[in-house]
PDB file of C-alpha atoms in Angstrom:
ATOM      1  CA  PHE A  95       0.000   0.000   0.000  1.00  0.00           C
ATOM      2  CA  VAL A  96       2.872   2.392   0.793  1.00  0.00           C
ATOM      3  CA  ILE A  97       4.395   1.756  -2.625  1.00  0.00           C
ATOM      4  CA  ALA A  98       1.009   2.229  -4.315  1.00  0.00           C
ATOM      5  CA  PHE A  99       0.561   5.629  -2.613  1.00  0.00           C
ATOM      6  CA  TYR A 100       4.131   6.535  -3.612  1.00  0.00           C
ATOM      7  CA  LEU A 101       3.475   5.718  -7.279  1.00  0.00           C
ATOM      8  CA  ARG A 102       0.171   7.582  -7.208  1.00  0.00           C
ATOM      9  CA  GLY A 103       1.886  10.600  -5.637  1.00  0.00           C
ATOM     10  CA  MET A 104       4.477  10.630  -8.412  1.00  0.00           C
ATOM     11  CA  THR A 105       1.730  10.524 -11.041  1.00  0.00           C
ATOM     12  CA  ILE A 106      -0.113  13.442  -9.420  1.00  0.00           C
ATOM     13  CA  LEU A 107       3.157  15.383  -9.186  1.00  0.00           C
ATOM     14  CA  ILE A 108       3.689  15.014 -12.922  1.00  0.00           C
ATOM     15  CA  LYS A 109       0.157  16.084 -13.825  1.00  0.00           C
ATOM     16  CA  ARG A 110      -0.249  19.044 -11.481  1.00  0.00           C
ATOM     17  CA  SER A 111       2.875  20.754 -10.251  1.00  0.00           C
ATOM     18  CA  LEU A 112       6.049  19.492 -11.902  1.00  0.00           C
ATOM     19  CA  ASN A 113       7.607  21.160 -14.917  1.00  0.00           C
ATOM     20  CA  GLN A 114       6.738  18.898 -17.850  1.00  0.00           C
ATOM     21  CA  ARG A 115      10.376  18.987 -18.907  1.00  0.00           C
ATOM     22  CA  PHE A 116      11.274  16.734 -15.972  1.00  0.00           C
ATOM     23  CA  LYS A 117       8.539  14.173 -16.566  1.00  0.00           C
ATOM     24  CA  GLY A 118      11.101  11.749 -17.991  1.00  0.00           C
ATOM     25  CA  VAL A 119      13.170  11.883 -14.801  1.00  0.00           C
ATOM     26  CA  ILE A 120      10.187  11.161 -12.546  1.00  0.00           C
ATOM     27  CA  ALA A 121       9.483   8.088 -14.687  1.00  0.00           C
ATOM     28  CA  PHE A 122      12.710   6.589 -13.289  1.00  0.00           C
ATOM     29  CA  TYR A 123      11.231   6.711  -9.788  1.00  0.00           C
ATOM     30  CA  GLN A 124       7.921   5.285 -10.972  1.00  0.00           C
ATOM     31  CA  PHE A 125       9.548   2.272 -12.580  1.00  0.00           C
ATOM     32  CA  ALA A 126      11.841   1.883  -9.572  1.00  0.00           C
ATOM     33  CA  GLY A 127       8.694   1.707  -7.419  1.00  0.00           C
ATOM     34  CA  LEU A 128       7.307  -1.038  -9.657  1.00  0.00           C
ATOM     35  CA  MET A 129      10.547  -2.954  -9.256  1.00  0.00           C
ATOM     36  CA  ILE A 130      10.152  -2.763  -5.475  1.00  0.00           C
ATOM     37  CA  ILE A 131       6.865  -4.634  -5.849  1.00  0.00           C
ATOM     38  CA  VAL A 132       8.525  -7.247  -8.051  1.00  0.00           C
ATOM     39  CA  GLY A 133      11.435  -7.549  -5.617  1.00  0.00           C
ATOM     40  CA  VAL A 134       9.129  -7.954  -2.613  1.00  0.00           C
ATOM     41  CA  PHE A 135       7.096 -10.627  -4.400  1.00  0.00           C
ATOM     42  CA  LEU A 136      10.233 -12.560  -5.371  1.00  0.00           C
ATOM     43  CA  GLY A 137      11.559 -12.198  -1.827  1.00  0.00           C
ATOM     44  CA  VAL A 138       8.377 -13.667  -0.335  1.00  0.00           C
ATOM     45  CA  VAL A 139       8.455 -16.586  -2.773  1.00  0.00           C
ATOM     46  CA  ASP A 140      12.167 -17.071  -2.136  1.00  0.00           C
ATOM     47  CA  ALA A 141      11.595 -17.280   1.620  1.00  0.00           C
ATOM     48  CA  SER A 142       9.102 -20.111   1.109  1.00  0.00           C
ATOM     49  CA  LYS A 143      11.553 -22.262  -0.846  1.00  0.00           C
ATOM     50  CA  SER A 144      13.991 -24.726   0.701  1.00  0.00           C
ATOM     51  CA  ASP A 145      17.711 -24.749  -0.110  1.00  0.00           C
ATOM     52  CA  GLN A 146      17.251 -28.009  -2.027  1.00  0.00           C
ATOM     53  CA  ASP A 147      14.576 -26.571  -4.304  1.00  0.00           C
ATOM     54  CA  ILE A 148      15.852 -26.098  -7.872  1.00  0.00           C
ATOM     55  CA  TRP A 149      14.048 -22.732  -8.082  1.00  0.00           C
ATOM     56  CA  GLN A 150      15.592 -21.334  -4.904  1.00  0.00           C
ATOM     57  CA  SER A 151      18.828 -20.003  -6.405  1.00  0.00           C
ATOM     58  CA  ARG A 152      17.021 -18.772  -9.529  1.00  0.00           C
ATOM     59  CA  ILE A 153      14.482 -16.787  -7.521  1.00  0.00           C
ATOM     60  CA  THR A 154      17.199 -15.373  -5.255  1.00  0.00           C
ATOM     61  CA  LEU A 155      19.214 -14.236  -8.276  1.00  0.00           C
ATOM     62  CA  ALA A 156      16.116 -12.664  -9.852  1.00  0.00           C
ATOM     63  CA  HIS A 157      15.284 -10.986  -6.522  1.00  0.00           C
ATOM     64  CA  LEU A 158      18.811  -9.548  -6.403  1.00  0.00           C
ATOM     65  CA  HIS A 159      18.555  -8.069  -9.889  1.00  0.00           C
ATOM     66  CA  ALA A 160      15.072  -6.654  -9.328  1.00  0.00           C
ATOM     67  CA  ASN A 161      16.289  -4.802  -6.245  1.00  0.00           C
ATOM     68  CA  LEU A 162      19.776  -3.706  -7.310  1.00  0.00           C
ATOM     69  CA  LEU A 163      19.221  -2.957 -10.998  1.00  0.00           C
ATOM     70  CA  GLY A 164      15.545  -2.050 -10.744  1.00  0.00           C
ATOM     71  CA  TRP A 165      14.831  -0.340  -7.465  1.00  0.00           C
ATOM     72  CA  VAL A 166      18.269   1.016  -6.469  1.00  0.00           C
ATOM     73  CA  GLY A 167      19.829   1.373  -9.902  1.00  0.00           C
ATOM     74  CA  LEU A 168      16.961   3.208 -11.603  1.00  0.00           C
ATOM     75  CA  THR A 169      16.595   5.560  -8.640  1.00  0.00           C
ATOM     76  CA  ILE A 170      20.281   6.455  -8.642  1.00  0.00           C
ATOM     77  CA  ILE A 171      20.623   6.859 -12.403  1.00  0.00           C
ATOM     78  CA  GLY A 172      17.489   9.007 -12.592  1.00  0.00           C
ATOM     79  CA  THR A 173      18.761  11.205  -9.768  1.00  0.00           C
ATOM     80  CA  LEU A 174      22.152  11.679 -11.429  1.00  0.00           C
ATOM     81  CA  VAL A 175      20.515  13.175 -14.523  1.00  0.00           C
ATOM     82  CA  THR A 176      19.679  16.349 -12.591  1.00  0.00           C
ATOM     83  CA  LEU A 177      21.980  16.164  -9.553  1.00  0.00           C
ATOM     84  CA  TRP A 178      25.272  15.799 -11.432  1.00  0.00           C
ATOM     85  CA  PRO A 179      25.023  19.153 -13.280  1.00  0.00           C
ATOM     86  CA  THR A 180      24.022  20.783  -9.982  1.00  0.00           C
ATOM     87  CA  VAL A 181      27.060  19.370  -8.193  1.00  0.00           C
ATOM     88  CA  LEU A 182      29.316  20.586 -11.009  1.00  0.00           C
ATOM     89  CA  ARG A 183      27.629  24.008 -10.751  1.00  0.00           C
ATOM     90  CA  THR A 184      26.717  24.129 -14.410  1.00  0.00           C
ATOM     91  CA  GLN A 185      23.587  23.953 -16.549  1.00  0.00           C
ATOM     92  CA  MET A 186      21.935  20.673 -17.452  1.00  0.00           C
ATOM     93  CA  PRO A 187      22.459  19.843 -21.145  1.00  0.00           C
ATOM     94  CA  HIS A 188      19.447  20.549 -23.341  1.00  0.00           C
ATOM     95  CA  ASP A 189      19.266  16.927 -24.518  1.00  0.00           C
ATOM     96  CA  ALA A 190      19.587  15.382 -21.041  1.00  0.00           C
ATOM     97  CA  ILE A 191      15.878  14.620 -20.588  1.00  0.00           C
ATOM     98  CA  SER A 192      15.351  13.215 -24.083  1.00  0.00           C
ATOM     99  CA  ARG A 193      18.400  10.972 -23.627  1.00  0.00           C
ATOM    100  CA  ALA A 194      17.087   9.941 -20.206  1.00  0.00           C
ATOM    101  CA  LYS A 195      13.747   8.874 -21.703  1.00  0.00           C
ATOM    102  CA  LEU A 196      15.500   6.704 -24.283  1.00  0.00           C
ATOM    103  CA  GLY A 197      17.928   5.352 -21.699  1.00  0.00           C
ATOM    104  CA  LEU A 198      15.103   4.419 -19.333  1.00  0.00           C
ATOM    105  CA  LYS A 199      13.513   2.200 -21.989  1.00  0.00           C
ATOM    106  CA  ILE A 200      16.799   0.349 -22.465  1.00  0.00           C
ATOM    107  CA  LEU A 201      17.341   0.108 -18.710  1.00  0.00           C
ATOM    108  CA  MET A 202      13.879  -1.375 -18.199  1.00  0.00           C
ATOM    109  CA  ILE A 203      14.461  -3.975 -20.915  1.00  0.00           C
ATOM    110  CA  GLY A 204      17.779  -4.852 -19.287  1.00  0.00           C
ATOM    111  CA  THR A 205      16.251  -5.090 -15.820  1.00  0.00           C
ATOM    112  CA  CYS A 206      13.293  -7.241 -16.901  1.00  0.00           C
ATOM    113  CA  GLY A 207      15.568  -9.394 -19.036  1.00  0.00           C
ATOM    114  CA  SER A 208      17.936 -10.021 -16.121  1.00  0.00           C
ATOM    115  CA  ILE A 209      14.974 -11.155 -13.988  1.00  0.00           C
ATOM    116  CA  ILE A 210      13.670 -13.467 -16.734  1.00  0.00           C
ATOM    117  CA  GLY A 211      17.125 -14.858 -17.512  1.00  0.00           C
ATOM    118  CA  SER A 212      17.701 -15.575 -13.822  1.00  0.00           C
ATOM    119  CA  LEU A 213      14.317 -17.239 -13.265  1.00  0.00           C
ATOM    120  CA  PHE A 214      14.430 -19.530 -16.281  1.00  0.00           C
ATOM    121  CA  ASP A 215      18.157 -20.365 -16.168  1.00  0.00           C
ATOM    122  CA  GLN A 216      18.991 -18.659 -19.457  1.00  0.00           C
ATOM    123  CA  PRO A 217      22.525 -17.261 -19.114  1.00  0.00           C
ATOM    124  CA  TRP A 218      22.508 -15.751 -22.598  1.00  0.00           C
ATOM    125  CA  ILE A 219      19.430 -13.686 -21.740  1.00  0.00           C
ATOM    126  CA  LEU A 220      20.979 -12.663 -18.424  1.00  0.00           C
ATOM    127  CA  GLY A 221      24.293 -11.692 -20.042  1.00  0.00           C
ATOM    128  CA  LEU A 222      22.631  -9.757 -22.866  1.00  0.00           C
ATOM    129  CA  SER A 223      20.395  -7.983 -20.350  1.00  0.00           C
ATOM    130  CA  ILE A 224      23.386  -6.886 -18.290  1.00  0.00           C
ATOM    131  CA  LEU A 225      24.965  -5.412 -21.419  1.00  0.00           C
ATOM    132  CA  LEU A 226      21.689  -3.667 -22.291  1.00  0.00           C
ATOM    133  CA  TYR A 227      21.546  -2.190 -18.794  1.00  0.00           C
ATOM    134  CA  LEU A 228      25.088  -0.877 -19.214  1.00  0.00           C
ATOM    135  CA  VAL A 229      24.150   0.634 -22.595  1.00  0.00           C
ATOM    136  CA  GLY A 230      21.049   2.205 -21.036  1.00  0.00           C
ATOM    137  CA  ALA A 231      23.106   3.758 -18.251  1.00  0.00           C
ATOM    138  CA  ILE A 232      25.589   5.169 -20.785  1.00  0.00           C
ATOM    139  CA  VAL A 233      22.810   6.603 -22.961  1.00  0.00           C
ATOM    140  CA  THR A 234      21.114   8.188 -19.945  1.00  0.00           C
ATOM    141  CA  LEU A 235      24.238   9.683 -18.418  1.00  0.00           C
ATOM    142  CA  PHE A 236      26.107  10.593 -21.604  1.00  0.00           C
ATOM    143  CA  PRO A 237      24.969  14.262 -21.543  1.00  0.00           C
ATOM    144  CA  ALA A 238      26.024  14.483 -17.900  1.00  0.00           C
ATOM    145  CA  GLY A 239      29.388  12.932 -18.748  1.00  0.00           C
ATOM    146  CA  ALA A 240      29.852  15.428 -21.591  1.00  0.00           C
ATOM    147  CA  LEU A 241      29.853  18.181 -18.964  1.00  0.00           C
ATOM    148  CA  LEU A 242      33.307  16.982 -17.898  1.00  0.00           C
ATOM    149  CA  ARG A 243      34.693  18.702 -20.990  1.00  0.00           C
ATOM    150  CA  LYS A 244      33.520  22.024 -19.555  1.00  0.00           C
ATOM    151  CA  ARG A 245      34.105  21.516 -15.852  1.00  0.00           C
ATOM    152  CA  ILE A 246      36.075  18.750 -14.156  1.00  0.00           C
ATOM    153  CA  PRO A 247      35.244  17.604 -10.584  1.00  0.00           C
ATOM    154  CA  ASP A 248      36.887  19.921  -8.068  1.00  0.00           C
ATOM    155  CA  ARG A 249      35.401  18.892  -4.736  1.00  0.00           C
ATOM    156  CA  SER A 250      34.740  15.735  -2.747  1.00  0.00           C
ATOM    157  CA  SER A 251      31.057  15.427  -3.667  1.00  0.00           C
ATOM    158  CA  SER A 252      31.688  15.476  -7.418  1.00  0.00           C
ATOM    159  CA  TRP A 253      34.677  13.126  -7.229  1.00  0.00           C
ATOM    160  CA  MET A 254      32.772  10.651  -5.052  1.00  0.00           C
ATOM    161  CA  MET A 255      29.781  10.613  -7.381  1.00  0.00           C
ATOM    162  CA  PHE A 256      32.044  10.302 -10.402  1.00  0.00           C
ATOM    163  CA  SER A 257      33.901   7.310  -8.923  1.00  0.00           C
ATOM    164  CA  GLY A 258      30.627   5.651  -7.879  1.00  0.00           C
ATOM    165  CA  THR A 259      29.237   5.975 -11.405  1.00  0.00           C
ATOM    166  CA  LEU A 260      32.369   4.390 -12.842  1.00  0.00           C
ATOM    167  CA  GLY A 261      32.019   1.679 -10.197  1.00  0.00           C
ATOM    168  CA  LEU A 262      28.564   0.779 -11.516  1.00  0.00           C
ATOM    169  CA  GLY A 263      29.957   0.343 -15.018  1.00  0.00           C
ATOM    170  CA  LEU A 264      32.790  -1.831 -13.719  1.00  0.00           C
ATOM    171  CA  LEU A 265      30.398  -4.022 -11.730  1.00  0.00           C
ATOM    172  CA  LEU A 266      28.157  -4.566 -14.759  1.00  0.00           C
ATOM    173  CA  ILE A 267      31.130  -5.583 -16.905  1.00  0.00           C
ATOM    174  CA  CYS A 268      32.332  -7.955 -14.175  1.00  0.00           C
ATOM    175  CA  GLU A 269      28.903  -9.582 -13.893  1.00  0.00           C
ATOM    176  CA  PHE A 270      28.711 -10.029 -17.654  1.00  0.00           C
ATOM    177  CA  CYS A 271      32.065 -11.819 -17.579  1.00  0.00           C
ATOM    178  CA  LEU A 272      30.879 -13.850 -14.588  1.00  0.00           C
ATOM    179  CA  VAL A 273      27.794 -15.041 -16.481  1.00  0.00           C
ATOM    180  CA  LEU A 274      29.992 -16.129 -19.391  1.00  0.00           C
ATOM    181  CA  VAL A 275      32.242 -18.155 -17.069  1.00  0.00           C
ATOM    182  CA  GLU A 276      29.899 -19.603 -14.424  1.00  0.00           C
ATOM    183  CA  ARG A 277      26.792 -20.172 -16.567  1.00  0.00           C
ATOM    184  CA  THR A 278      24.498 -21.679 -13.880  1.00  0.00           C
ATOM    185  CA  PRO A 279      22.357 -19.637 -11.419  1.00  0.00           C
ATOM    186  CA  GLU A 280      23.834 -21.479  -8.440  1.00  0.00           C
ATOM    187  CA  GLU A 281      27.424 -20.649  -9.376  1.00  0.00           C
ATOM    188  CA  ILE A 282      26.604 -17.073 -10.360  1.00  0.00           C
ATOM    189  CA  LEU A 283      24.735 -16.469  -7.098  1.00  0.00           C
ATOM    190  CA  THR A 284      27.520 -17.985  -4.990  1.00  0.00           C
ATOM    191  CA  THR A 285      30.145 -15.739  -6.594  1.00  0.00           C
ATOM    192  CA  ILE A 286      27.987 -12.612  -6.288  1.00  0.00           C
ATOM    193  CA  GLU A 287      27.204 -13.280  -2.625  1.00  0.00           C
ATOM    194  CA  ALA A 288      30.914 -13.826  -1.899  1.00  0.00           C
ATOM    195  CA  HIS A 289      31.751 -10.409  -3.361  1.00  0.00           C
ATOM    196  CA  LEU A 290      28.596  -8.484  -2.473  1.00  0.00           C
ATOM    197  CA  LEU A 291      30.592  -5.926  -0.487  1.00  0.00           C
ATOM    198  CA  LEU A 292      31.999  -4.680  -3.802  1.00  0.00           C
ATOM    199  CA  VAL A 293      28.532  -3.374  -4.669  1.00  0.00           C
ATOM    200  CA  PHE A 294      28.743  -1.073  -1.646  1.00  0.00           C
ATOM    201  CA  THR A 295      32.385   0.002  -1.789  1.00  0.00           C
ATOM    202  CA  LEU A 296      32.562   0.515  -5.571  1.00  0.00           C
ATOM    203  CA  TRP A 297      29.091   1.863  -6.281  1.00  0.00           C
ATOM    204  CA  LEU A 298      26.653   2.677  -3.489  1.00  0.00           C
ATOM    205  CA  LEU A 299      28.889   4.166  -0.799  1.00  0.00           C
ATOM    206  CA  PRO A 300      30.776   6.621  -3.062  1.00  0.00           C
ATOM    207  CA  LEU A 301      27.508   7.866  -4.548  1.00  0.00           C
ATOM    208  CA  LEU A 302      25.840   8.141  -1.151  1.00  0.00           C
ATOM    209  CA  LEU A 303      28.799   9.964   0.385  1.00  0.00           C
ATOM    210  CA  GLY A 304      29.053  12.301  -2.587  1.00  0.00           C
ATOM    211  CA  ALA A 305      25.353  13.157  -2.572  1.00  0.00           C
ATOM    212  CA  LEU A 306      25.233  13.698   1.205  1.00  0.00           C
ATOM    213  CA  THR A 307      28.392  15.805   1.174  1.00  0.00           C
ATOM    214  CA  TYR A 308      26.733  18.131  -1.323  1.00  0.00           C
ATOM    215  CA  LEU A 309      23.158  18.102  -0.003  1.00  0.00           C
ATOM    216  CA  LEU A 310      23.639  18.243   3.772  1.00  0.00           C
ATOM    217  CA  PRO A 311      25.014  21.826   3.833  1.00  0.00           C
ATOM    218  CA  VAL A 312      22.089  22.869   1.640  1.00  0.00           C
ATOM    219  CA  VAL A 313      19.512  21.215   3.906  1.00  0.00           C
ATOM    220  CA  LEU A 314      21.077  21.819   7.324  1.00  0.00           C
ATOM    221  CA  GLY A 315      23.018  25.019   6.707  1.00  0.00           C
ATOM    222  CA  ARG A 316      21.915  28.308   8.277  1.00  0.00           C
ATOM    223  CA  GLY A 317      23.715  30.942   6.307  1.00  0.00           C
ATOM    224  CA  PRO A 318      27.001  31.095   4.371  1.00  0.00           C
ATOM    225  CA  ALA A 319      29.237  30.945   7.451  1.00  0.00           C
ATOM    226  CA  VAL A 320      27.563  27.824   8.861  1.00  0.00           C
ATOM    227  CA  ASN A 321      27.529  26.235   5.409  1.00  0.00           C
ATOM    228  CA  ARG A 322      31.274  26.721   5.033  1.00  0.00           C
ATOM    229  CA  LYS A 323      31.950  25.167   8.448  1.00  0.00           C
ATOM    230  CA  LEU A 324      29.746  22.191   7.611  1.00  0.00           C
ATOM    231  CA  GLU A 325      31.468  21.738   4.256  1.00  0.00           C
ATOM    232  CA  VAL A 326      34.881  21.752   5.966  1.00  0.00           C
ATOM    233  CA  ILE A 327      33.733  18.984   8.320  1.00  0.00           C
ATOM    234  CA  LEU A 328      32.168  16.861   5.575  1.00  0.00           C
ATOM    235  CA  ASN A 329      35.135  17.316   3.222  1.00  0.00           C
ATOM    236  CA  PHE A 330      37.744  16.379   5.828  1.00  0.00           C
ATOM    237  CA  GLY A 331      40.113  13.786   4.335  1.00  0.00           C
ATOM    238  CA  TRP A 332      38.054  13.406   1.167  1.00  0.00           C
ATOM    239  CA  LYS A 333      41.071  12.588  -1.001  1.00  0.00           C
ATOM    240  CA  TRP A 334      41.918   9.689   1.303  1.00  0.00           C
ATOM    241  CA  ARG A 335      38.327   8.474   1.147  1.00  0.00           C
ATOM    242  CA  ILE A 336      38.399   8.354  -2.645  1.00  0.00           C
ATOM    243  CA  PHE A 337      41.601   6.311  -2.431  1.00  0.00           C
ATOM    244  CA  LEU A 338      40.541   4.013   0.430  1.00  0.00           C
ATOM    245  CA  LEU A 339      37.182   2.881  -0.981  1.00  0.00           C
ATOM    246  CA  PRO A 340      38.626   1.423  -4.232  1.00  0.00           C
ATOM    247  CA  LEU A 341      41.485  -0.085  -2.224  1.00  0.00           C
ATOM    248  CA  SER A 342      39.025  -1.770   0.134  1.00  0.00           C
ATOM    249  CA  SER A 343      37.199  -3.079  -2.940  1.00  0.00           C
ATOM    250  CA  ALA A 344      40.390  -4.503  -4.421  1.00  0.00           C
ATOM    251  CA  LEU A 345      41.146  -6.387  -1.210  1.00  0.00           C
ATOM    252  CA  GLN A 346      37.794  -8.200  -1.452  1.00  0.00           C
ATOM    253  CA  ILE A 347      39.077  -9.989  -4.566  1.00  0.00           C
ATOM    254  CA  PHE A 348      41.971 -11.553  -2.642  1.00  0.00           C
ATOM    255  CA  PRO A 349      41.680 -14.541  -0.264  1.00  0.00           C
ATOM    256  CA  SER A 350      39.378 -14.219   2.746  1.00  0.00           C
ATOM    257  CA  ARG A 351      42.142 -13.200   5.174  1.00  0.00           C
ATOM    258  CA  PHE A 352      42.385  -9.874   3.335  1.00  0.00           C
ATOM    259  CA  HIS A 353      38.646  -9.215   3.551  1.00  0.00           C
ATOM    260  CA  ILE A 354      38.709  -7.936   7.123  1.00  0.00           C
ATOM    261  CA  VAL A 355      41.396  -5.412   6.146  1.00  0.00           C
ATOM    262  CA  GLY A 356      39.224  -4.235   3.260  1.00  0.00           C
ATOM    263  CA  GLN A 357      36.217  -3.912   5.555  1.00  0.00           C
ATOM    264  CA  LEU A 358      38.260  -1.851   8.031  1.00  0.00           C
ATOM    265  CA  LEU A 359      39.474   0.449   5.261  1.00  0.00           C
ATOM    266  CA  ALA A 360      35.876   0.940   4.104  1.00  0.00           C
ATOM    267  CA  ALA A 361      34.865   1.811   7.679  1.00  0.00           C
ATOM    268  CA  VAL A 362      37.721   4.338   7.908  1.00  0.00           C
ATOM    269  CA  ALA A 363      36.633   5.893   4.594  1.00  0.00           C
ATOM    270  CA  LEU A 364      33.084   6.237   5.901  1.00  0.00           C
ATOM    271  CA  GLY A 365      34.284   7.786   9.163  1.00  0.00           C
TER     272      GLY A 365
END
C-alpha cells in the first residue's frame, strides 16, 4: 500500500505541479517503485523455498537483480541526470531529458531481461540484459558525462559521485564476464554473494557519500558561514576516502584473510 501511494503521488506530481520537462526523470522513480513490488514478491516466494529446491537459487538471483538494478539502480541513475550538473555548478544539457527517456527504456528492458534470464536459467538472456543495462546507463548519463569537458570535478562530492558511477559500469562488466564463465544460477549467485561488499564500496557508498556531502550543507546550513563550516567537516580527508574505498574493494578480490582489512578500510573511509 505504501508503494502504491508513492506511485500515485508521483503521477499526481507530474500532472499538477512538476515542470513537464522533468517528466522523464520522474518516470525513473515510478519504474523503480514497480521494481520494489517485483522484488518484494520474489523475496516472499524465495523465503518459502527450501535450499534443495531447484528454483531457490534462480528466484534469489532474480530478486537480487530486481532490487539492485531495478529499485536502487533506476533511482540512482534518474537522480544523477539532474543532480550531477548541480554538483558541477553548471547547466543541465538541453538533450539530457530526451536521452534519459530513451535510456530508461533500455534500462527497463535490461532489468526485466535479467529477472527473466535468472528465473528460467537462461545465461545468454541474463548476459545480454546486463549489457543492455550498461548501454542504457551510458545513454542516460552521456549528456552528464559530456559536462566533464567544460568543468572537471573539483570537490569531494563530485569526485565521489564520479567514482561511484564508474564503479557501476565496472560491476556490470564484471557480472557479464561472470555469467559467461559460471553459466548456472547457483554458481553465479555464490560468486555474487561472496563479493557483495563490492557493490557497496565501488558503487553505493561513493555515490551516497558524494550526494550527502553536497546536499547536507544545503539542507542543514543556516547561512554562508555555517555552510562553510559544515562543508569543511564533511570534506575532511576526502582525497583519502576516494583512495581508500577502491582499495578496500580490491582487497575483497583476494583470499578471505584480506577481507577484514578491506572492511576496516571501508569503515575508515566512511568515518
